[in-house]
């Protein structure tokens, strides 16, 4: 019989993606508190260099059979969490099994705190309700302390839900438990005057008789408040995805917070997800209405999707932002749901038919995670930009607590020491970026303002970046010392607010960025939480050589248009840094991210990427970059979007100003075809990194193009053009407004033509510049000048096209030949290398839909109609829902060139209403009216009446 640990998902292991009977990856269990990963201990307030690992110490001191406190005989470990361990023990005095929750040393060795926690915990002895896990005693000696509690032979509702075939309950299945839960909460609120404050499915047990047991009652609050006195004063207690807006704001707790959490818990049990579970949860809890449970079930393909109106209305009322509009007691919730007394009787076990529910007991380990108060979810400085913006935008009020850290000037004798000055600037920026009460501009947006570029432009910089202050600095490094001068300047009046001179040894300088962050926050009157202040006090490393190696790694990673050699070099430098200092948590996180980026498909590299991220978090649990690295691992190496989004939500708590976290969240949402969420993520990223050209182009512009939001696309492209001009950036190919005007106007490319002609007439310009020739090719194709197009693309190096994610020159040349109706033999000769590679790819991976689709397009171009149709249809058949439209677009092109005109038109009518797939700028990423009107690849359809009707327009509305 399988045994589970109470409150510890997967027996204390990290939530892993489950698979259903078809082998497809499923959603991880909805336990959103942290649990220990293998070899990883998450300990709030225990950072790099902090004394001891509390979990290891507990394992080392105790063993099965040992007798403690004169009465408890230890039997076995039931579970473990970031701040303690739970043992099953025999209370020999009362002759019963109990669960012992051992407390970490940071509490045991602080007598005042231990006394307070003991007093608070003993208040829980008042809770004697049959549906509440009993707290028996608080026992301690000089070396250890623990809470003795009822041993429950059962499993959590979170785990039971995860084992359901649909990963969700039906209302009639949880009605009895809901009645018991409401009764237990009403008893606690009205008789014992105790609020739970961490209510969630993971804290609701079902024993083998089928009775509900609420665990962590009173203890979550007591422990959370006690620990906050040492490390996290004024932080919030609870688990973030189930917390009310008032609890998120740190307001004094009331029973109405539990009512909200009750609603969030029921929502989770009935839909498989909490109301808000990814992205900026704090903002969503404050501003968004959760979708109805029926909508959520429909989105997740849970049948039947419809939830009875009485449950919809009651849960929605519990989730009201305004506490006065919620049911005013849990008894009222039960009355609204019409739960009868009969439903409070012992219930049958819920499990798979013919299978006895395998359950095990344990203590309330989940209470130690308490992710809500630990992570302190970040609050957005600017409420998320709406996807559709008004034509006129009111003037933006610049926050007094906003800052841009400009590039530090390198004054070292050796000019190649510029990497060190940039690294110091980057570290100061990163330290400031951890402070929620500040708005801090990202690195990419400030790098243009170096040296003389800043002179007399501070007011302009402030307006451009929407900040009230900038930090300027210089760095002079010698063999043994570092001299740093910094000045904080108000951009509105050019007044110097504060300045400082630091002359230190290299070792002492390693803590400087944290000191600067605290000083600057004080000058800007920003409030630092205890966690932020603690983070600022931590040196990244004690080893100067490791720090220099780390800065070299960042230098290579951050290079403009970095290529594989730079990324390989960055990985080597990060490896060198962790070799020199195995406790360098930030270097471990950076190494993990680089490995998962460089070698995501290499099994050994995948293991290394995870191991390095876990090491970073074990050394420094509050390291946002560690959670970001773990998110990249799950996304890149495991294709596990849900787990990646979870890690990103944790990363955002410690990196509230990070555009990288918001961009990664947006890209995952975009991959899931959650377009509105993705655009909100990208717009939020642009608040913190407004001049980041890659963000504006690859994320915002291409996403607006994919959903055919042409006005927003043109606005974004104008922002990009202004940013590139400020940065004096090199030409990036056809990434300007003229191309987007072609799409926005439904096919007018006159501005694009004029742009190319102006560049051709510029005597100072290189007539063979690759970007110009690529634009020539695109415009020549629209002009039906196919010979000119073929000539232009022949002069573009393959590596240039590859960098811009365009198809190879051979493919683009072949398109011109197809448009000219060249003989299939000549087209085949041009496509020979690409056709051969497509066939090799097919042989290696015949289950990849795009291998079939791409091969089908090539075969259609060279006249192999039957084979082309076979491959195109197979590609569409293999494509999963997220890429089905992409495969269908290629199939439509295959149909067009194999005589299946009606089939092509039928597909195009549907695709014109569907968002595209963001990918290469020159590949078929979406179908637009401009494409159909002007692209010669659709010429075979031009005599079809239905196609002519499409071309007459207007363009259909994109549904997303």
Short mmCIF file of N, CA, C and O in Angstrom, two decimals, residues 196-311:
data_model
loop_
_atom_site.label_atom_id
_atom_site.label_comp_id
_atom_site.label_asym_id
_atom_site.label_seq_id
_atom_site.Cartn_x
_atom_site.Cartn_y
_atom_site.Cartn_z
N UNK A 196 -7.63 31.10 10.71
CA UNK A 196 -6.66 30.17 10.14
C UNK A 196 -5.55 30.92 9.39
O UNK A 196 -4.38 30.74 9.66
N UNK A 197 -5.90 31.69 8.40
CA UNK A 197 -5.01 32.54 7.60
C UNK A 197 -4.09 31.77 6.65
O UNK A 197 -3.21 32.35 6.04
N UNK A 198 -4.26 30.47 6.53
CA UNK A 198 -3.51 29.72 5.51
C UNK A 198 -4.37 28.57 4.98
O UNK A 198 -3.89 27.46 4.79
N UNK A 199 -5.63 28.86 4.74
CA UNK A 199 -6.57 27.84 4.27
C UNK A 199 -6.31 27.54 2.79
O UNK A 199 -6.20 28.45 1.97
N UNK A 200 -6.21 26.25 2.47
CA UNK A 200 -5.93 25.81 1.10
C UNK A 200 -6.14 24.30 1.03
O UNK A 200 -6.20 23.62 2.07
N UNK A 201 -6.27 23.72 -0.15
CA UNK A 201 -6.48 22.27 -0.26
C UNK A 201 -5.38 21.45 0.40
O UNK A 201 -5.64 20.37 0.91
N UNK A 202 -4.15 21.96 0.38
CA UNK A 202 -3.05 21.22 1.00
C UNK A 202 -3.13 21.17 2.51
O UNK A 202 -2.42 20.38 3.14
N UNK A 203 -3.99 21.98 3.13
CA UNK A 203 -4.17 21.96 4.58
C UNK A 203 -5.47 21.28 4.99
O UNK A 203 -5.88 21.39 6.15
N UNK A 204 -6.13 20.61 4.05
CA UNK A 204 -7.37 19.91 4.34
C UNK A 204 -7.14 18.42 4.15
O UNK A 204 -6.88 17.97 3.03
N UNK A 205 -7.20 17.67 5.24
CA UNK A 205 -6.98 16.23 5.21
C UNK A 205 -8.30 15.49 5.18
O UNK A 205 -9.31 15.97 5.68
N UNK A 206 -8.28 14.30 4.60
CA UNK A 206 -9.41 13.37 4.67
C UNK A 206 -8.85 12.07 5.25
O UNK A 206 -7.92 11.48 4.70
N UNK A 207 -9.41 11.64 6.39
CA UNK A 207 -8.90 10.42 7.00
C UNK A 207 -9.55 9.19 6.35
O UNK A 207 -10.39 9.31 5.46
N UNK A 208 -9.16 8.02 6.81
CA UNK A 208 -9.64 6.80 6.15
C UNK A 208 -11.13 6.56 6.38
O UNK A 208 -11.75 5.77 5.66
N UNK A 209 -11.73 7.23 7.35
CA UNK A 209 -13.18 7.13 7.53
C UNK A 209 -13.92 8.10 6.62
O UNK A 209 -15.14 8.08 6.55
N UNK A 210 -13.16 8.98 5.92
CA UNK A 210 -13.79 9.94 5.02
C UNK A 210 -14.12 11.26 5.68
O UNK A 210 -14.78 12.11 5.07
N UNK A 211 -13.66 11.49 6.93
CA UNK A 211 -13.91 12.76 7.61
C UNK A 211 -12.85 13.79 7.23
O UNK A 211 -11.67 13.46 7.10
N UNK A 212 -13.28 15.03 7.10
CA UNK A 212 -12.36 16.13 6.83
C UNK A 212 -11.66 16.55 8.11
O UNK A 212 -12.27 16.58 9.18
N UNK A 213 -10.36 16.88 7.98
CA UNK A 213 -9.59 17.40 9.10
C UNK A 213 -8.82 18.63 8.63
O UNK A 213 -8.04 18.56 7.69
N UNK A 214 -9.05 19.77 9.30
CA UNK A 214 -8.34 21.01 8.95
C UNK A 214 -7.06 21.05 9.76
O UNK A 214 -7.09 20.98 10.99
N UNK A 215 -5.92 21.16 9.07
CA UNK A 215 -4.65 21.22 9.78
C UNK A 215 -4.08 22.63 9.73
O UNK A 215 -4.55 23.49 9.01
N UNK A 216 -3.06 22.85 10.56
CA UNK A 216 -2.36 24.14 10.67
C UNK A 216 -3.19 25.22 11.33
O UNK A 216 -2.85 26.39 11.25
N UNK A 217 -4.32 24.88 11.96
CA UNK A 217 -5.16 25.93 12.54
C UNK A 217 -4.45 26.63 13.68
O UNK A 217 -4.05 26.01 14.65
N UNK A 218 -4.29 27.94 13.53
CA UNK A 218 -3.63 28.73 14.56
C UNK A 218 -2.13 28.70 14.47
O UNK A 218 -1.46 29.66 14.81
N UNK A 219 -1.56 27.59 13.98
CA UNK A 219 -0.11 27.48 13.96
C UNK A 219 0.49 28.28 12.81
O UNK A 219 1.54 28.86 12.95
N UNK A 220 -0.18 28.27 11.67
CA UNK A 220 0.35 29.05 10.55
C UNK A 220 0.51 30.49 10.96
O UNK A 220 1.51 31.13 10.70
N UNK A 221 -0.52 31.01 11.65
CA UNK A 221 -0.43 32.39 12.11
C UNK A 221 0.66 32.55 13.16
O UNK A 221 1.48 33.45 13.11
N UNK A 222 0.66 31.67 14.13
CA UNK A 222 1.61 31.79 15.24
C UNK A 222 3.04 31.71 14.75
O UNK A 222 3.88 32.53 15.10
N UNK A 223 3.34 30.70 13.95
CA UNK A 223 4.70 30.54 13.46
C UNK A 223 5.07 31.68 12.54
O UNK A 223 6.18 32.22 12.61
N UNK A 224 4.15 32.07 11.66
CA UNK A 224 4.45 33.15 10.74
C UNK A 224 4.76 34.43 11.46
O UNK A 224 5.72 35.13 11.17
N UNK A 225 3.94 34.75 12.49
CA UNK A 225 4.18 35.97 13.24
C UNK A 225 5.48 35.89 14.03
O UNK A 225 6.22 36.87 14.15
N UNK A 226 5.78 34.72 14.58
CA UNK A 226 6.99 34.57 15.38
C UNK A 226 8.24 34.71 14.53
O UNK A 226 9.16 35.45 14.88
N UNK A 227 8.27 34.00 13.41
CA UNK A 227 9.45 34.09 12.55
C UNK A 227 9.63 35.50 12.02
O UNK A 227 10.74 35.99 11.85
N UNK A 228 8.51 36.19 11.78
CA UNK A 228 8.63 37.53 11.23
C UNK A 228 9.37 38.46 12.17
O UNK A 228 10.02 39.41 11.75
N UNK A 229 9.32 38.19 13.47
CA UNK A 229 10.03 39.05 14.42
C UNK A 229 11.54 38.96 14.23
O UNK A 229 12.27 39.88 14.54
N UNK A 230 11.98 37.81 13.74
CA UNK A 230 13.43 37.64 13.55
C UNK A 230 13.88 38.07 12.17
O UNK A 230 14.87 38.75 12.02
N UNK A 231 13.13 37.66 11.15
CA UNK A 231 13.64 37.85 9.78
C UNK A 231 12.72 38.60 8.86
O UNK A 231 13.17 39.17 7.90
N UNK A 232 11.41 38.61 9.12
CA UNK A 232 10.50 39.13 8.11
C UNK A 232 9.38 39.95 8.75
O UNK A 232 8.22 39.79 8.46
N UNK A 233 9.72 40.85 9.58
CA UNK A 233 8.72 41.64 10.28
C UNK A 233 7.84 42.37 9.28
O UNK A 233 8.31 42.91 8.28
N UNK A 234 6.54 42.40 9.55
CA UNK A 234 5.54 43.07 8.73
C UNK A 234 5.27 42.38 7.41
O UNK A 234 4.53 42.89 6.58
N UNK A 235 5.85 41.21 7.17
CA UNK A 235 5.51 40.49 5.94
C UNK A 235 4.16 39.81 6.14
O UNK A 235 3.64 39.68 7.24
N UNK A 236 3.62 39.31 5.03
CA UNK A 236 2.29 38.73 5.08
C UNK A 236 2.36 37.24 5.36
O UNK A 236 3.28 36.57 4.93
N UNK A 237 1.35 36.72 6.08
CA UNK A 237 1.33 35.28 6.32
C UNK A 237 0.21 34.67 5.50
O UNK A 237 -0.83 35.27 5.28
N UNK A 238 0.43 33.45 5.06
CA UNK A 238 -0.54 32.77 4.22
C UNK A 238 0.13 32.27 2.95
O UNK A 238 1.32 32.43 2.75
N UNK A 239 -0.66 31.62 2.08
CA UNK A 239 -0.16 31.15 0.80
C UNK A 239 -0.79 32.02 -0.28
O UNK A 239 -2.01 32.12 -0.39
N UNK A 240 0.01 32.63 -1.10
CA UNK A 240 -0.39 33.76 -1.92
C UNK A 240 -1.59 33.53 -2.81
O UNK A 240 -2.43 34.40 -2.96
N UNK A 241 -1.70 32.36 -3.45
CA UNK A 241 -2.78 32.18 -4.42
C UNK A 241 -4.14 32.01 -3.75
O UNK A 241 -5.16 32.00 -4.45
N UNK A 242 -4.19 31.87 -2.43
CA UNK A 242 -5.46 31.73 -1.73
C UNK A 242 -5.73 32.93 -0.81
O UNK A 242 -6.68 32.91 -0.02
N UNK A 243 -4.91 33.97 -0.90
CA UNK A 243 -5.00 35.09 0.03
C UNK A 243 -5.92 36.18 -0.48
O UNK A 243 -5.98 36.47 -1.67
N UNK A 244 -6.63 36.81 0.44
CA UNK A 244 -7.50 37.93 0.10
C UNK A 244 -6.67 39.17 -0.21
O UNK A 244 -5.50 39.26 0.18
N UNK A 245 -7.26 40.16 -0.89
CA UNK A 245 -6.52 41.41 -1.13
C UNK A 245 -6.06 42.06 0.17
O UNK A 245 -4.97 42.63 0.24
N UNK A 246 -6.90 41.98 1.20
CA UNK A 246 -6.53 42.62 2.47
C UNK A 246 -5.36 41.89 3.12
O UNK A 246 -4.46 42.52 3.69
N UNK A 247 -5.35 40.58 3.04
CA UNK A 247 -4.23 39.81 3.59
C UNK A 247 -2.96 40.10 2.83
O UNK A 247 -1.88 40.21 3.42
N UNK A 248 -3.06 40.25 1.51
CA UNK A 248 -1.89 40.59 0.70
C UNK A 248 -1.32 41.94 1.10
O UNK A 248 -0.11 42.16 1.06
N UNK A 249 -2.20 42.87 1.50
CA UNK A 249 -1.74 44.20 1.89
C UNK A 249 -1.23 44.25 3.33
O UNK A 249 -0.81 45.31 3.80
N UNK A 250 -1.26 43.10 4.02
CA UNK A 250 -0.74 43.06 5.38
C UNK A 250 -1.67 43.65 6.42
O UNK A 250 -1.23 44.00 7.52
N UNK A 251 -2.96 43.80 6.09
CA UNK A 251 -3.91 44.37 7.04
C UNK A 251 -4.17 43.36 8.18
O UNK A 251 -3.93 42.17 8.04
N UNK A 252 -4.69 43.88 9.26
CA UNK A 252 -5.01 43.01 10.42
C UNK A 252 -6.01 41.95 9.97
O UNK A 252 -7.04 42.25 9.36
N UNK A 253 -5.72 40.70 10.29
CA UNK A 253 -6.53 39.60 9.80
C UNK A 253 -7.90 39.55 10.46
O UNK A 253 -8.06 39.86 11.63
N UNK A 254 -8.91 39.16 9.67
CA UNK A 254 -10.25 38.93 10.20
C UNK A 254 -10.76 37.60 9.65
O UNK A 254 -10.16 37.02 8.73
N UNK A 255 -11.90 37.14 10.17
CA UNK A 255 -12.47 35.88 9.70
C UNK A 255 -12.88 35.98 8.23
O UNK A 255 -13.00 34.96 7.55
N UNK A 256 -13.06 37.20 7.70
CA UNK A 256 -13.45 37.35 6.30
C UNK A 256 -12.30 37.03 5.36
O UNK A 256 -12.53 36.76 4.18
N UNK A 257 -11.07 37.07 5.86
CA UNK A 257 -9.94 36.57 5.06
C UNK A 257 -10.07 35.08 4.85
O UNK A 257 -9.80 34.55 3.77
N UNK A 258 -10.51 34.37 5.90
CA UNK A 258 -10.73 32.92 5.76
C UNK A 258 -11.88 32.63 4.81
O UNK A 258 -11.87 31.62 4.10
N UNK A 259 -12.90 33.51 4.80
CA UNK A 259 -14.01 33.30 3.86
C UNK A 259 -13.50 33.40 2.43
O UNK A 259 -13.89 32.61 1.57
N UNK A 260 -12.64 34.39 2.18
CA UNK A 260 -12.06 34.50 0.83
C UNK A 260 -11.26 33.23 0.49
O UNK A 260 -11.41 32.67 -0.59
N UNK A 261 -10.41 32.80 1.42
CA UNK A 261 -9.60 31.60 1.18
C UNK A 261 -10.46 30.37 0.99
O UNK A 261 -10.11 29.47 0.22
N UNK A 262 -11.60 30.31 1.68
CA UNK A 262 -12.53 29.21 1.49
C UNK A 262 -13.04 29.21 0.05
O UNK A 262 -13.09 28.16 -0.61
N UNK A 263 -13.39 30.39 -0.48
CA UNK A 263 -13.82 30.49 -1.86
C UNK A 263 -12.74 30.07 -2.83
O UNK A 263 -12.99 29.34 -3.79
N UNK A 264 -11.50 30.52 -2.58
CA UNK A 264 -10.38 30.15 -3.45
C UNK A 264 -10.11 28.65 -3.40
O UNK A 264 -9.76 28.04 -4.41
N UNK A 265 -10.29 28.06 -2.22
CA UNK A 265 -10.08 26.62 -2.07
C UNK A 265 -11.14 25.82 -2.84
O UNK A 265 -10.81 24.87 -3.55
N UNK A 266 -12.39 26.21 -2.71
CA UNK A 266 -13.45 25.53 -3.46
C UNK A 266 -13.25 25.68 -4.95
O UNK A 266 -13.47 24.74 -5.73
N UNK A 267 -12.83 26.88 -5.37
CA UNK A 267 -12.54 27.12 -6.79
C UNK A 267 -11.45 26.17 -7.28
O UNK A 267 -11.58 25.55 -8.36
N UNK A 268 -10.40 26.00 -6.50
CA UNK A 268 -9.30 25.08 -6.85
C UNK A 268 -9.81 23.65 -6.96
O UNK A 268 -9.52 22.94 -7.93
N UNK A 269 -10.58 23.20 -5.98
CA UNK A 269 -11.04 21.81 -5.97
C UNK A 269 -11.96 21.51 -7.15
O UNK A 269 -11.96 20.40 -7.68
N UNK A 270 -12.71 22.51 -7.60
CA UNK A 270 -13.68 22.28 -8.67
C UNK A 270 -13.13 22.54 -10.06
O UNK A 270 -13.75 22.15 -11.06
N UNK A 271 -11.96 23.20 -10.16
CA UNK A 271 -11.43 23.53 -11.50
C UNK A 271 -10.00 23.04 -11.74
O UNK A 271 -9.51 23.14 -12.85
N UNK A 272 -9.32 22.59 -10.69
CA UNK A 272 -7.93 22.14 -10.71
C UNK A 272 -6.92 23.26 -10.58
O UNK A 272 -5.73 23.00 -10.51
N UNK A 273 -7.37 24.50 -10.53
CA UNK A 273 -6.46 25.65 -10.37
C UNK A 273 -7.08 26.65 -9.41
O UNK A 273 -8.31 26.81 -9.36
N UNK A 274 -6.24 27.39 -8.66
CA UNK A 274 -6.79 28.50 -7.88
C UNK A 274 -7.32 29.58 -8.83
O UNK A 274 -7.06 29.55 -10.03
N UNK A 275 -8.02 30.57 -8.31
CA UNK A 275 -8.56 31.63 -9.19
C UNK A 275 -7.47 32.32 -10.00
O UNK A 275 -7.64 32.61 -11.18
N UNK A 276 -6.32 32.60 -9.39
CA UNK A 276 -5.18 33.22 -10.07
C UNK A 276 -3.96 32.40 -9.71
O UNK A 276 -3.67 32.20 -8.54
N UNK A 277 -3.21 31.95 -10.72
CA UNK A 277 -2.14 31.01 -10.41
C UNK A 277 -0.85 31.25 -11.17
O UNK A 277 0.11 30.50 -11.02
N UNK A 278 -0.75 32.29 -12.01
CA UNK A 278 0.50 32.57 -12.70
C UNK A 278 0.60 34.06 -12.95
O UNK A 278 -0.39 34.79 -12.90
N UNK A 279 1.83 34.51 -13.25
CA UNK A 279 2.05 35.94 -13.50
C UNK A 279 2.03 36.74 -12.22
O UNK A 279 2.38 36.25 -11.14
N UNK A 280 1.60 37.98 -12.30
CA UNK A 280 1.56 38.89 -11.16
C UNK A 280 0.29 38.61 -10.36
O UNK A 280 -0.74 39.25 -10.56
N UNK A 281 0.37 37.64 -9.45
CA UNK A 281 -0.81 37.21 -8.71
C UNK A 281 -1.34 38.33 -7.83
O UNK A 281 -2.56 38.53 -7.73
N UNK A 282 -0.44 39.07 -7.22
CA UNK A 282 -0.85 40.17 -6.34
C UNK A 282 -1.77 41.14 -7.08
O UNK A 282 -2.86 41.48 -6.62
N UNK A 283 -1.34 41.56 -8.26
CA UNK A 283 -2.14 42.52 -9.04
C UNK A 283 -3.49 41.91 -9.42
O UNK A 283 -4.53 42.56 -9.36
N UNK A 284 -3.48 40.64 -9.83
CA UNK A 284 -4.72 40.00 -10.25
C UNK A 284 -5.70 39.89 -9.09
O UNK A 284 -6.90 40.13 -9.25
N UNK A 285 -5.19 39.51 -7.91
CA UNK A 285 -6.06 39.40 -6.74
C UNK A 285 -6.70 40.75 -6.42
O UNK A 285 -7.88 40.82 -6.05
N UNK A 286 -5.95 41.83 -6.60
CA UNK A 286 -6.47 43.15 -6.29
C UNK A 286 -7.41 43.69 -7.37
O UNK A 286 -8.36 44.42 -7.06
N UNK A 287 -7.17 43.35 -8.65
CA UNK A 287 -7.85 44.06 -9.73
C UNK A 287 -8.77 43.20 -10.58
O UNK A 287 -9.73 43.72 -11.15
N UNK A 288 -8.49 41.94 -10.72
CA UNK A 288 -9.26 41.13 -11.66
C UNK A 288 -10.35 40.33 -10.97
O UNK A 288 -10.19 39.88 -9.84
N UNK A 289 -11.45 40.15 -11.70
CA UNK A 289 -12.45 39.18 -11.27
C UNK A 289 -12.06 37.84 -11.85
O UNK A 289 -11.73 37.73 -13.02
N UNK A 290 -12.07 36.82 -11.00
CA UNK A 290 -11.71 35.49 -11.50
C UNK A 290 -12.74 35.04 -12.53
O UNK A 290 -13.93 35.35 -12.40
N UNK A 291 -12.30 34.32 -13.56
CA UNK A 291 -13.29 33.77 -14.50
C UNK A 291 -14.22 32.82 -13.77
O UNK A 291 -13.86 32.25 -12.74
N UNK A 292 -15.43 32.67 -14.28
CA UNK A 292 -16.34 31.73 -13.65
C UNK A 292 -15.72 30.33 -13.67
O UNK A 292 -14.87 30.02 -14.50
N UNK A 293 -16.15 29.51 -12.74
CA UNK A 293 -15.59 28.16 -12.68
C UNK A 293 -15.95 27.37 -13.94
O UNK A 293 -15.15 26.55 -14.41
N UNK A 294 -17.12 27.63 -14.50
CA UNK A 294 -17.49 26.96 -15.74
C UNK A 294 -16.56 27.36 -16.88
O UNK A 294 -16.16 26.52 -17.70
N UNK A 295 -16.20 28.65 -16.95
CA UNK A 295 -15.27 29.10 -17.98
C UNK A 295 -13.91 28.43 -17.79
O UNK A 295 -13.29 27.98 -18.76
N UNK A 296 -13.43 28.38 -16.55
CA UNK A 296 -12.12 27.78 -16.29
C UNK A 296 -12.14 26.29 -16.66
O UNK A 296 -11.20 25.78 -17.28
N UNK A 297 -13.21 25.59 -16.29
CA UNK A 297 -13.30 24.16 -16.63
C UNK A 297 -13.36 23.96 -18.14
O UNK A 297 -12.75 23.03 -18.68
N UNK A 298 -14.03 24.85 -18.84
CA UNK A 298 -14.09 24.76 -20.29
C UNK A 298 -12.72 24.98 -20.89
O UNK A 298 -12.29 24.26 -21.80
N UNK A 299 -11.99 25.98 -20.38
CA UNK A 299 -10.64 26.26 -20.88
C UNK A 299 -9.72 25.07 -20.67
O UNK A 299 -8.81 24.83 -21.48
N UNK A 300 -9.93 24.33 -19.57
CA UNK A 300 -9.06 23.21 -19.24
C UNK A 300 -9.63 21.87 -19.72
O UNK A 300 -9.11 20.81 -19.35
N UNK A 301 -10.68 21.94 -20.54
CA UNK A 301 -11.28 20.73 -21.13
C UNK A 301 -11.78 19.75 -20.07
O UNK A 301 -11.63 18.53 -20.20
N UNK A 302 -12.37 20.28 -19.01
CA UNK A 302 -12.96 19.45 -17.96
C UNK A 302 -14.45 19.31 -18.25
O UNK A 302 -15.18 20.31 -18.33
N UNK A 303 -14.90 18.10 -18.42
CA UNK A 303 -16.31 17.84 -18.71
C UNK A 303 -16.96 17.09 -17.54
O UNK A 303 -16.35 16.20 -16.97
N UNK A 304 -18.21 17.45 -17.19
CA UNK A 304 -18.97 18.56 -17.77
C UNK A 304 -18.41 19.90 -17.29
O UNK A 304 -17.97 20.01 -16.13
N UNK A 305 -18.44 20.90 -18.17
CA UNK A 305 -17.86 22.20 -17.83
C UNK A 305 -18.77 22.99 -16.88
O UNK A 305 -18.29 23.76 -16.06
N UNK A 306 -20.07 22.79 -17.00
CA UNK A 306 -21.01 23.62 -16.26
C UNK A 306 -21.00 23.29 -14.77
O UNK A 306 -21.12 22.14 -14.37
N UNK A 307 -20.82 24.33 -13.95
CA UNK A 307 -20.90 24.23 -12.49
C UNK A 307 -22.27 24.79 -12.08
O UNK A 307 -22.69 25.83 -12.60
N UNK A 308 -23.00 24.14 -11.20
CA UNK A 308 -24.33 24.63 -10.80
C UNK A 308 -24.28 26.10 -10.38
O UNK A 308 -23.34 26.52 -9.68
N UNK A 309 -25.28 26.88 -10.78
CA UNK A 309 -25.28 28.33 -10.47
C UNK A 309 -25.11 28.63 -8.98
O UNK A 309 -24.47 29.61 -8.62
N UNK A 310 -25.69 27.80 -8.11
CA UNK A 310 -25.59 28.07 -6.68
C UNK A 310 -24.13 28.03 -6.21
O UNK A 310 -23.72 28.82 -5.36
N UNK A 311 -23.33 27.12 -6.79
CA UNK A 311 -21.91 27.06 -6.44
C UNK A 311 -21.16 28.22 -7.08
O UNK A 311 -20.28 28.82 -6.44
#
